[in-house]
Coordinates of C-alpha atoms and ligand atoms in Angstrom, one line a residue:
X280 CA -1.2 4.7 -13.7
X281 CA 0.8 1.8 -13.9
X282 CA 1.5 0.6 -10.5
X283 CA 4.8 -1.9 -9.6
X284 CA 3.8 -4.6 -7.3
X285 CA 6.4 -5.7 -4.3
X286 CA 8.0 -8.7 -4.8
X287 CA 7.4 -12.0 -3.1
X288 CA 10.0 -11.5 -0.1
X289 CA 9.6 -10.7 3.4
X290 CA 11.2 -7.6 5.5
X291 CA 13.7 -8.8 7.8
X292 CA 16.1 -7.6 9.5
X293 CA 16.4 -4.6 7.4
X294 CA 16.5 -7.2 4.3
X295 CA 13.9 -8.3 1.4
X296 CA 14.7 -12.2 1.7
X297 CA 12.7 -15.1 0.2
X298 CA 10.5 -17.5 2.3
X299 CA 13.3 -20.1 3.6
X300 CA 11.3 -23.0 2.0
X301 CA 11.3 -20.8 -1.1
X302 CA 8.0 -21.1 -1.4
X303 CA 5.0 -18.5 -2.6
X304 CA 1.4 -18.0 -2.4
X305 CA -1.1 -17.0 -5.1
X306 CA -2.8 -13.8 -5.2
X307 CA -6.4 -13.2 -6.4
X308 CA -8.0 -10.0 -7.4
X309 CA -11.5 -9.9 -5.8
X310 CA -12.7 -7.4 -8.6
X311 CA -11.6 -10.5 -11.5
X312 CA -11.0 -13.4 -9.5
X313 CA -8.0 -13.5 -11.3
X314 CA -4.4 -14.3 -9.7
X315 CA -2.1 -11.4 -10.2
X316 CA 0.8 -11.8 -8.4
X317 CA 2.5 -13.8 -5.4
X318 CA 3.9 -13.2 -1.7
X319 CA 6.3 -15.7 0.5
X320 CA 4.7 -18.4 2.1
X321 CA 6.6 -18.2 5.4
X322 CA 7.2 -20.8 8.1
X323 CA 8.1 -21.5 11.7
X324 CA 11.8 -20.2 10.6
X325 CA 11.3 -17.1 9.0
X326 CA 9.5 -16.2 11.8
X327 CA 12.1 -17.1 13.9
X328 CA 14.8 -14.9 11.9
X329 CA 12.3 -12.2 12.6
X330 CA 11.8 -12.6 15.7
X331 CA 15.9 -13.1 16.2
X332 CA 16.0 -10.1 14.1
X333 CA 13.6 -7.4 16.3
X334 CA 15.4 -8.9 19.6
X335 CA 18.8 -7.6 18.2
X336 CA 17.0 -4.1 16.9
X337 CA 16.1 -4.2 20.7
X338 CA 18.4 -5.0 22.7
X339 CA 22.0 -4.2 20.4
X340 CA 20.7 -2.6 17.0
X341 CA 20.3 1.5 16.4
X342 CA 16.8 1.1 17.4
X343 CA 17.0 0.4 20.8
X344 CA 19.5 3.5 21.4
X345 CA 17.5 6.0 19.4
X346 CA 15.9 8.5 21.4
X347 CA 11.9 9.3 21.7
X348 CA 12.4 12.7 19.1
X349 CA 14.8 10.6 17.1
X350 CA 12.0 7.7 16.1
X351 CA 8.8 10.6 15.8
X352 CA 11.5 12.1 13.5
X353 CA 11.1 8.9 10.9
X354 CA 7.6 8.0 11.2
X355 CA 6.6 11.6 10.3
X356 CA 9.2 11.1 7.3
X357 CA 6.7 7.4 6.7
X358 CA 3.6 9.1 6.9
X359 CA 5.0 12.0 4.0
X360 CA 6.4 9.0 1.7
X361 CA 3.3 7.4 2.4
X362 CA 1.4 10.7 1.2
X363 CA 3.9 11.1 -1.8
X364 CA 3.1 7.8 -3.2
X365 CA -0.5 7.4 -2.0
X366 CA -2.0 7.1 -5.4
X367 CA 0.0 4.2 -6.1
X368 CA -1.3 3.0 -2.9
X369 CA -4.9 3.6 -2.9
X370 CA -4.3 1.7 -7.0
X371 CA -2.5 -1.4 -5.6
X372 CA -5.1 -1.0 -2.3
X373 CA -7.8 -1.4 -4.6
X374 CA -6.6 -4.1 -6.8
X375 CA -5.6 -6.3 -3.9
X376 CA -9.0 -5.5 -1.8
X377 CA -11.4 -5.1 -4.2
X378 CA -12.4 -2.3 -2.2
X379 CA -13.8 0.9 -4.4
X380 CA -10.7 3.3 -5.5
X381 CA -12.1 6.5 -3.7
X382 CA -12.6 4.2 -0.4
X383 CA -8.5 3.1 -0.5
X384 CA -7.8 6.8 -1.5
X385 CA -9.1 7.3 2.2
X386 CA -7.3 4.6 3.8
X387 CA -4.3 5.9 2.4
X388 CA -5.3 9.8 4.1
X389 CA -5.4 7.4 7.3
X390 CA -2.6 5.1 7.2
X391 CA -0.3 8.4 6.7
X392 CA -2.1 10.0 9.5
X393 CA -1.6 7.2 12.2
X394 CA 2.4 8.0 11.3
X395 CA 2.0 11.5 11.3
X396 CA -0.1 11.3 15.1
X397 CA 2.0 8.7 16.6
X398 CA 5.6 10.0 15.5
X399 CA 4.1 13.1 17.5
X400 CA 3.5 11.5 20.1
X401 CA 6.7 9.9 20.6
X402 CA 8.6 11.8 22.4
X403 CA 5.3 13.4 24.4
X404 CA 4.2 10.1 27.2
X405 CA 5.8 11.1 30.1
X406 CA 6.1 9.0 33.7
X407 CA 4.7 9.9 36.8
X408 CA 6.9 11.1 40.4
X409 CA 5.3 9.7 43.9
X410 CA 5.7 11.5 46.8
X411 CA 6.2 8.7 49.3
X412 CA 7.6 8.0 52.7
X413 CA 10.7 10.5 53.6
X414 CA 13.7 9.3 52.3
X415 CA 12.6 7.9 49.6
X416 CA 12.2 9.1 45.9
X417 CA 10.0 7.1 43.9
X418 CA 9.3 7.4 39.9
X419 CA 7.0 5.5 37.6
X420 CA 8.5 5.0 34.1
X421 CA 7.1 3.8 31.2
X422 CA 8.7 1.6 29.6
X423 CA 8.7 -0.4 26.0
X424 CA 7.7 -4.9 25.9
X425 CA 10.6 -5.1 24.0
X426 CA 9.4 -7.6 21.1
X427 CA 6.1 -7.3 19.8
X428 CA 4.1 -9.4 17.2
X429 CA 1.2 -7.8 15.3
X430 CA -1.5 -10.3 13.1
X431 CA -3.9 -8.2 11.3
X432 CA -6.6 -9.0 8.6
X433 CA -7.1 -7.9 5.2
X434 CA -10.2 -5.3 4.9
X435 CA -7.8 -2.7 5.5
X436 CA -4.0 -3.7 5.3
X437 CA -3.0 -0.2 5.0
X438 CA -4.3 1.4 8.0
X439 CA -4.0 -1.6 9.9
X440 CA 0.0 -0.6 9.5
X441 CA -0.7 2.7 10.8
X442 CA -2.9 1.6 13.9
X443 CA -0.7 -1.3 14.9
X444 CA 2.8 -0.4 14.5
X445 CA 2.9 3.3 14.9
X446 CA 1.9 3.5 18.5
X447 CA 4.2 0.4 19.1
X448 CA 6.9 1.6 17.1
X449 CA 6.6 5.1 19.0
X450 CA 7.2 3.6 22.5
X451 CA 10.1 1.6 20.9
X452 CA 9.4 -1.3 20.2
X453 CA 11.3 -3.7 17.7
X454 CA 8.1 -5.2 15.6
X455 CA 7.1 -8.3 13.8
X456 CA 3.9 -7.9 11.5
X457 CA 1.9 -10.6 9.8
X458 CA -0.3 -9.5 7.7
X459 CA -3.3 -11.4 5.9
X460 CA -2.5 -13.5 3.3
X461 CA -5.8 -13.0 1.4
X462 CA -4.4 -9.0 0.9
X463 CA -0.6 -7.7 2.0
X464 CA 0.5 -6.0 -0.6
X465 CA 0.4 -2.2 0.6
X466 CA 1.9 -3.7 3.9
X467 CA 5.1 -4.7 1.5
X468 CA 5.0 -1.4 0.2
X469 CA 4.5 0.6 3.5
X470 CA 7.8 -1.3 5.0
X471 CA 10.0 -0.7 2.1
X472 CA 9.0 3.4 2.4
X473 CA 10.2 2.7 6.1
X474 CA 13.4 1.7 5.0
X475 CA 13.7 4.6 2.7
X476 CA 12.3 6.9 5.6
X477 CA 15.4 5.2 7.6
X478 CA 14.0 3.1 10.3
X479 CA 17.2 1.0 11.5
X480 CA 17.2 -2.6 10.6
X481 CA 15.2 -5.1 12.9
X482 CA 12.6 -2.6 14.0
X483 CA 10.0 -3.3 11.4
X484 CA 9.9 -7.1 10.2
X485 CA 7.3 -8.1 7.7
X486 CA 6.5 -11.9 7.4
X487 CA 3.9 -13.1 4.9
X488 CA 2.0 -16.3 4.8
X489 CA -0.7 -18.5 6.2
X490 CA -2.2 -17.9 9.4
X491 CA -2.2 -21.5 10.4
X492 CA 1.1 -21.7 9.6
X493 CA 3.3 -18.4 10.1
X494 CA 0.5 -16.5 12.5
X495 CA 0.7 -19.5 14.6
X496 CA 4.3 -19.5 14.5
X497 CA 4.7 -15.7 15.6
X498 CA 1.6 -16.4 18.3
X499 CA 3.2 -19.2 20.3
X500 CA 6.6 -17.4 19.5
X501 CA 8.3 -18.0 23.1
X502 CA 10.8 -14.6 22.0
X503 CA 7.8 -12.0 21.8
X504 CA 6.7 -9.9 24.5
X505 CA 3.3 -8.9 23.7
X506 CA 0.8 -9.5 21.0
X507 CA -1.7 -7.7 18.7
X508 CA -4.5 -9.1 16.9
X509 CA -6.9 -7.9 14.8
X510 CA -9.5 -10.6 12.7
X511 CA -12.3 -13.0 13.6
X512 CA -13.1 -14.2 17.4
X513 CA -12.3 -17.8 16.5
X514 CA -8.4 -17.2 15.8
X515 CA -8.5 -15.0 18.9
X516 CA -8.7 -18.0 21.2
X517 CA -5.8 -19.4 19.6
X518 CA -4.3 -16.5 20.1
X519 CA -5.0 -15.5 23.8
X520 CA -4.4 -19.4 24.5
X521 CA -1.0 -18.7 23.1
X522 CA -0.3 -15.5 24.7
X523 CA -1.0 -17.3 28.3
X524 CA 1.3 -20.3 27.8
X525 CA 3.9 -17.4 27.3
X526 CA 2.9 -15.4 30.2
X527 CA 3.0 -11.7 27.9
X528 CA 0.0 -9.5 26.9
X529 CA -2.3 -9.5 23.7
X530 CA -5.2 -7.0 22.7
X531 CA -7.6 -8.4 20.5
X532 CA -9.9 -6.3 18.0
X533 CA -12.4 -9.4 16.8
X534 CA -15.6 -7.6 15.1
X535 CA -18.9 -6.9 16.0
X536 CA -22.7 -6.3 15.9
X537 CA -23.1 -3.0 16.3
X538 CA -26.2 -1.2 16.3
X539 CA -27.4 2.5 15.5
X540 CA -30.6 3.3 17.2
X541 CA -32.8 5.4 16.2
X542 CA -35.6 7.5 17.8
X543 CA -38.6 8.8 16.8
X544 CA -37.2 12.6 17.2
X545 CA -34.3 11.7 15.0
X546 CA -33.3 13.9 12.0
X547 CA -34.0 11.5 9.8
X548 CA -32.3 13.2 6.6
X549 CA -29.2 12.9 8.7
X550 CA -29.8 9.7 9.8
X551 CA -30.5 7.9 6.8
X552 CA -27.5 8.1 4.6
X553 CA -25.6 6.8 7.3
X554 CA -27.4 3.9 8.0
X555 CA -26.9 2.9 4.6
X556 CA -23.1 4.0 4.1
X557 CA -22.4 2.3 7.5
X558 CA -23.3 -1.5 6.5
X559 CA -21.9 -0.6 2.9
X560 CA -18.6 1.0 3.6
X561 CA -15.6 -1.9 2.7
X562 CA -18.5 -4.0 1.5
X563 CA -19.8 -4.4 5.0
X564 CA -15.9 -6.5 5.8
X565 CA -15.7 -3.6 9.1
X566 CA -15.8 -4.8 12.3
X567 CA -17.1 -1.3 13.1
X568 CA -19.8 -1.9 10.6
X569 CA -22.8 -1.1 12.0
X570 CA -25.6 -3.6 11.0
X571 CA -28.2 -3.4 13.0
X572 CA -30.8 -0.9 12.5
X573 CA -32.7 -0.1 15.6
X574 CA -35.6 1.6 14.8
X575 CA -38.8 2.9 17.2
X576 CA -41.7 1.5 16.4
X577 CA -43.3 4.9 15.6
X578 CA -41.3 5.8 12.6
X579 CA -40.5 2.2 11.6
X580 CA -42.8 2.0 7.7
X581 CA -40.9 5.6 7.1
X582 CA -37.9 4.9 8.2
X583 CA -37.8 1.4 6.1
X584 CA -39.6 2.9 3.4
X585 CA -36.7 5.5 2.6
X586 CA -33.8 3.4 3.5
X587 CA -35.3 0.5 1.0
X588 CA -35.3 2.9 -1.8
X589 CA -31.6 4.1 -1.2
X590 CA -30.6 0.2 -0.7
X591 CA -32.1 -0.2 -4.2
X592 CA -29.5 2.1 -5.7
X593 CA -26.8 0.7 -3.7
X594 CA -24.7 -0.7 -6.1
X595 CA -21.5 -3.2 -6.5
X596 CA -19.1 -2.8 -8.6
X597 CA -15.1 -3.1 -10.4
X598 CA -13.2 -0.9 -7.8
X599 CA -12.2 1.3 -10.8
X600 CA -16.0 2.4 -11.4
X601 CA -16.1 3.2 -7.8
X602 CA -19.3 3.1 -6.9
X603 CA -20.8 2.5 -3.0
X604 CA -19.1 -0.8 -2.7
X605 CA -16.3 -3.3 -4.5
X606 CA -16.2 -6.6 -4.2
X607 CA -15.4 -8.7 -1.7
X608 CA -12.5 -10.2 -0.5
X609 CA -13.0 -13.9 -1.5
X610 CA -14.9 -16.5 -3.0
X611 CA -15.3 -17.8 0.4
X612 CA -16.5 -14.8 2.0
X613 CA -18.9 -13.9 -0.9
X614 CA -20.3 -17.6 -0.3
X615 CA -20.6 -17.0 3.2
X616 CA -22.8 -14.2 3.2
X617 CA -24.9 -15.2 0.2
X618 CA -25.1 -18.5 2.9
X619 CA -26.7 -15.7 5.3
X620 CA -28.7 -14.2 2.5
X621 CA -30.4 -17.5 1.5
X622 CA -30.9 -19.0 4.4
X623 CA -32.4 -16.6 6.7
X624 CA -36.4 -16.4 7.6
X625 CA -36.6 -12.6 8.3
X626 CA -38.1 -11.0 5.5
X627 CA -35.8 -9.1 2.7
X628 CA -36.8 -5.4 2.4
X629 CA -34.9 -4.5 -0.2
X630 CA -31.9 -5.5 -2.8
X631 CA -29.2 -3.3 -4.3
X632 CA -27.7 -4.6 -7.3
X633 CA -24.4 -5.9 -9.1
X634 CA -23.5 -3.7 -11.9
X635 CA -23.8 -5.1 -15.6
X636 CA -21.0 -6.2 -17.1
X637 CA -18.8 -6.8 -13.9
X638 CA -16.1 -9.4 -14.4
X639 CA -18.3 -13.0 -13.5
X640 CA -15.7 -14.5 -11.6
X641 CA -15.4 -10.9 -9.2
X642 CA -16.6 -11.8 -6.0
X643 CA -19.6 -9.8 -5.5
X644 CA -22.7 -9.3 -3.5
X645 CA -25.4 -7.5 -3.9
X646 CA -26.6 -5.1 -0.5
X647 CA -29.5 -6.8 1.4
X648 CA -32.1 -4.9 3.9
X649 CA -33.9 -7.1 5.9
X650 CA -36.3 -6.8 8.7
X651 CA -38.1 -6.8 10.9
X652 CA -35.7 -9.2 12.2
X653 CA -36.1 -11.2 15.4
X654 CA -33.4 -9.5 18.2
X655 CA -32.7 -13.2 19.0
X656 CA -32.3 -14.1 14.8
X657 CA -29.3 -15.2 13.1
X658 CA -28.7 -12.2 10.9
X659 CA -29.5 -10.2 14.2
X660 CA -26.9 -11.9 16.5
X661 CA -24.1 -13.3 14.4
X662 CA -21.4 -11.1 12.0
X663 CA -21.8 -11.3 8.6
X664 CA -19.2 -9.5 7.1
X665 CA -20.7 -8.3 4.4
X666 CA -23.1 -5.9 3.0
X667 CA -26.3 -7.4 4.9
X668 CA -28.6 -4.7 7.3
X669 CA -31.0 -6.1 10.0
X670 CA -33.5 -3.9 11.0
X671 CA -35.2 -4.8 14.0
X672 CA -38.0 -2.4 16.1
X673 CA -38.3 -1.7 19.4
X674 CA -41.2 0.5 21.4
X675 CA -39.0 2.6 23.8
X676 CA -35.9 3.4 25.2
X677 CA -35.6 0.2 27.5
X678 CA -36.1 -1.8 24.9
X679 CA -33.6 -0.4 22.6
X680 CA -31.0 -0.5 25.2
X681 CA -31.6 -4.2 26.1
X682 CA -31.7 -5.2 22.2
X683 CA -28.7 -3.1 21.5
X684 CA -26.7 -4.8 24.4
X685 CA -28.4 -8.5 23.6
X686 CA -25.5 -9.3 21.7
X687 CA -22.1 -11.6 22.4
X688 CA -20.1 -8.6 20.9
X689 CA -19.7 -4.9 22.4
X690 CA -17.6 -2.8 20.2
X691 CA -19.5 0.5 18.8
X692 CA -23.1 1.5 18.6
X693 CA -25.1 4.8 17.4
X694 CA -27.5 6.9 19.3
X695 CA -30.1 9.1 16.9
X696 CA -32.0 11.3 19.1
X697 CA -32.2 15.4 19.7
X698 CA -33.2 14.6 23.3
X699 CA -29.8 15.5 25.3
X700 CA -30.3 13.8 28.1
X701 CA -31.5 10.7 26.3
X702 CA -28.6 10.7 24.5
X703 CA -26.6 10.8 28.1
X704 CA -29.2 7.7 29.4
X705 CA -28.4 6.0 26.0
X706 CA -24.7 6.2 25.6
X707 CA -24.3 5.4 29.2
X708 CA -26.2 2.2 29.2
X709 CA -25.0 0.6 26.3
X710 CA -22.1 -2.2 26.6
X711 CA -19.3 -0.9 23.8
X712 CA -16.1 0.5 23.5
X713 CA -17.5 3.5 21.4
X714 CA -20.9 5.3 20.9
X715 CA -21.6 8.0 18.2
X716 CA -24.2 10.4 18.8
X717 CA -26.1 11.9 15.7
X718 CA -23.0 10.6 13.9
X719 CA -21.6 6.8 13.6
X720 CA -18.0 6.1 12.5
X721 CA -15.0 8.5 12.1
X722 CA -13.5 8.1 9.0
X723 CA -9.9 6.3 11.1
X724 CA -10.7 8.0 14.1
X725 CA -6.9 8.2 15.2
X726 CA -7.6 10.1 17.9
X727 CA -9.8 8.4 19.4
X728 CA -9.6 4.9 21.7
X729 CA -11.0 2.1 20.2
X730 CA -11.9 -1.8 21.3
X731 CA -14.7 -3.8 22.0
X732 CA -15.7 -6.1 25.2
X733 CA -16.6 -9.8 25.2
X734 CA -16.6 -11.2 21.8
X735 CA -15.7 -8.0 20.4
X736 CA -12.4 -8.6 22.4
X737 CA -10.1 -6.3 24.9
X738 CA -7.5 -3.8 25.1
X739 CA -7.7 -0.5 22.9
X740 CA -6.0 0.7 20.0
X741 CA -6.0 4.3 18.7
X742 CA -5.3 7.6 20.6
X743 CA -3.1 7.7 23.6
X744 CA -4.5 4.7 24.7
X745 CA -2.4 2.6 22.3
X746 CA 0.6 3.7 23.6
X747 CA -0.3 2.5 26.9
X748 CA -1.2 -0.7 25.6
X749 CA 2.2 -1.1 24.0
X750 CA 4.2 -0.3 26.7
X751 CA 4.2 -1.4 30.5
X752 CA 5.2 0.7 33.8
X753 CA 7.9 0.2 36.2
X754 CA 8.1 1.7 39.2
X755 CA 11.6 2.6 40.6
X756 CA 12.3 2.7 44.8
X757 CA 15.0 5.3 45.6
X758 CA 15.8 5.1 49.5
X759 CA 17.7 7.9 49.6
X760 CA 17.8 8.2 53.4
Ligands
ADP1008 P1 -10.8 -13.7 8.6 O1 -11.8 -14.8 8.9 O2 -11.4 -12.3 8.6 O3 -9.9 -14.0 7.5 P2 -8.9 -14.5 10.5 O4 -9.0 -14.3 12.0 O5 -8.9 -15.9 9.9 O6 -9.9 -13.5 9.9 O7 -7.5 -13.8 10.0 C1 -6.9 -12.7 10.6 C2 -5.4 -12.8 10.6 O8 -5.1 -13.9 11.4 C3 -4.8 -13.1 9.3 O9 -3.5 -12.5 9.2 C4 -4.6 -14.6 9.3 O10 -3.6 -15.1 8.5 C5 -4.3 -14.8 10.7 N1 -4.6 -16.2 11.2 C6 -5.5 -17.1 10.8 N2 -5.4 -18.2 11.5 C7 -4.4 -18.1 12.4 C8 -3.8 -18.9 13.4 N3 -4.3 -20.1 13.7 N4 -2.8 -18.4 14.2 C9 -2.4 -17.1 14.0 N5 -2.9 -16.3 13.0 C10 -3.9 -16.8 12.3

């Protein structure tokens, strides 16, 4: 299929315009390490039109007036164009990613479904009545920020569209979304089947660039009212620090370390394909990825034994030949966690491979298993990003639960047991946003809230609780006498 890349201009204001500076950025394909095409390299006053742009959508523009049914109405008309022309998608995914093309295939099922859920939802989150002192009549409406920004990262730009702007767009907001410069492309793509799906001007603004230079810009944006972030803890400082000198909101998505543990009565022909799939999926670049193995004691030379001869298959390859995993992002990324690889002390289990004949300037890593890993270790405390497994042991269920919560992150975590109330104790205890029993992961999970604490950040995105985050309650006095 021959695929026809977006050009290098940003969305704004209902317009495809140029970076002011007329500048552009390079493009690499992870698979070749090739450049293959270009994006804007925006500044301080492109974000600015945006931002000037999504204020007028707000406050003047056809967006601001439309009602609840009328904006469902046109992100269910997103998520069928996105569906129409997911192929193309899932191709240009691929190619931008590296990612394998069966894997953007499924983030393109995704990104049409966050449309699809949300636009449903539009017209469906209702306020509350109060029954207060007589004479009075009090309601509690929900109510839009107004403005809000959206930084996301590049391991899935796709459904990052889908989770961030549908539930804002659905409580009617105007948006501003800055996507990752390493990968944008389907971003592009998604906001020009917006325009097509007839979203007014101003209420979807896409700005390319840096993140030190046009992230930062929309962060410290005095003209936004609340702020979503999705990418490594680092940048989060920046931008909670930025959020509070403007007094608004943020929710931050910022990884994790999450573990699936696994007991001695676990089915273990369930359990171990997803162990595997779990630190392989996206190459490992998931902040969901779960990449510690927790495993009791009792079963531990089984359980290792099996899952080293399945990480020996495990295999990385051109996204076309879609095998478990693609390459990764970047040369930088690929050199961090080969940094990880090489320099840890906890012995390597096992080693998937690199296919023969893949492009040498791809950006690929072979799966590591290693273990048993210290609880306290590098490779057991620290995200690597990348397809790397620690498997550590514990004795019993105390242990488990301290090892699985001795982490600065908290965002998902698996419990393998066929002991119910075990798997009550377990999912109880454990310091996460989300905990999968006899399962990990949920292929997008739309439905379902999502987030982490500490590290792993705050807020939640997915299900009804997105809507909540992007929106904010007033509460309305009538004396009536
Ligand atoms: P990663 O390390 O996975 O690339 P980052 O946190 O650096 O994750 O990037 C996630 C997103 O944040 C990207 O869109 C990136 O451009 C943006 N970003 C990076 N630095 C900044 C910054 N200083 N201010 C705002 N956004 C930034």
């Amino acid at each position: 299929m021959t695929v026809q890349l977006p050009e290098p201009l940003n969305l704004i204001g209902g317009s495809w315009v140029p970076a002011q500076s007329g500048r552009t950025l390079d493009v690499v394909a992870p698979s070749t390490g090739k450049v293959f095409t270009t994006i804007a390299a925006s500044g301080a006053s492109d974000i600015d039109a945006a931002v000037s742009s999504a204020r007028h959508a707000f406050e003047e523009g056809a967006w601001g007036r439309m009602s609840a049914v009328q904006r469902g109405r046109i992100m269910i008309r997103i998520s069928e164009l996105i569906t129409r022309d997911a192929e193309e998608l899932a191709q240009v995914e691929s190619l931008d990613t590296g990612k394998p093309i069966s894997q953007a295939r499924a983030d393109m099922v995704a990104a049409a479904r966050y449309f699809e859920f949300y636009g449903a939802a539009a017209d469906k989150v209702h306020g509350e009545h109060i029954p207060f002192m007589q004479g009075y009549d009090v309601k509690v409406v929900r109510e839009p920020h107004g403005v809000t920004g959206h930084i996301i990262p590049w391991n899935y730009p796709a459904q990052m569209v889908g989770r961030t702007l549908a539930p804002a767009l659905a409580m009617g907001n105007a948006t501003i979304m800055k996507p990752a410069e390493e990968a944008c492309l389907t971003v592009l793509m998604i906001g020009k089947l917006a325009m097509e799906a007839g979203m007014p001007a101003g209420a979807i603004n896409i700005v390319t660039g840096e993140g030190h230079v046009a992230g930062a810009a929309l962060s410290e944006h005095p003209g936004i009212d609340f702020i979503s972030f999705t990418g490594s803890p680092e940048v989060g400082v920046i931008i909670q620090t930025n959020a509070a000198k403007n007094f608004i909101g943020c929710t931050l998505e910022l990884g994790g370390k999450s573990p699936q543990i696994v007991f001695e009565d676990a089915d273990l022909d369930r359990v171990l394909p997803v162990l595997a799939g779990a630190i392989v999926q996206n190459g490992g670049q998931t902040c969901s990825a779960g990449s510690r193995a927790l495993i009791q004691r009792s079963i531990w030379d089984k359980v290792v034994g099996r899952l080293a001869e399945r990480f020996k298959e495990l295999t990385a390859a051109p996204s076309e030949q879609d095998r478990e995993l693609g390459a990764l992002i970047s040369g930088k990324q690929r050199d961090r966690v080969q940094a990880f690889i090489s320099g840890t002390d906890s012995p390597l289990i096992a080693r998937g491979k690199v296919a023969t004949g893949s492009p040498e300037d791809g950006f690929y890593v072979a799966p590591a298993l290693f273990g048993p890993c210290d609880p306290q270790s590098t490779l057991a405390q620290v995200e690597v990003f990348g397809p790397v497994l620690a498997a550590i042991p514990f004795d019993d269920e105390k242990e488990a639960i301290r090892i699985a919560n001795g982490t600065e992150f908290g965002l998902v975590a698996g419990v393998w047991t066929l002991d119910g109330n075990r798997q009550q104790r377990v999912a109880k205890a454990l310091r996460c946003g989300q905990v999968f029993i006899n399962g990990y992961g949920a292929g997008g999970g739309i439905e379902l809230p999502f987030g982490g604490r500490r590290k792993s950040g705050h807020g939640r995105e997915k299900g009804f609780a997105a809507l909540h985050e992007f929106s904010t309650i007033k509460t309305i006095v009538h004396n009536h006498g």
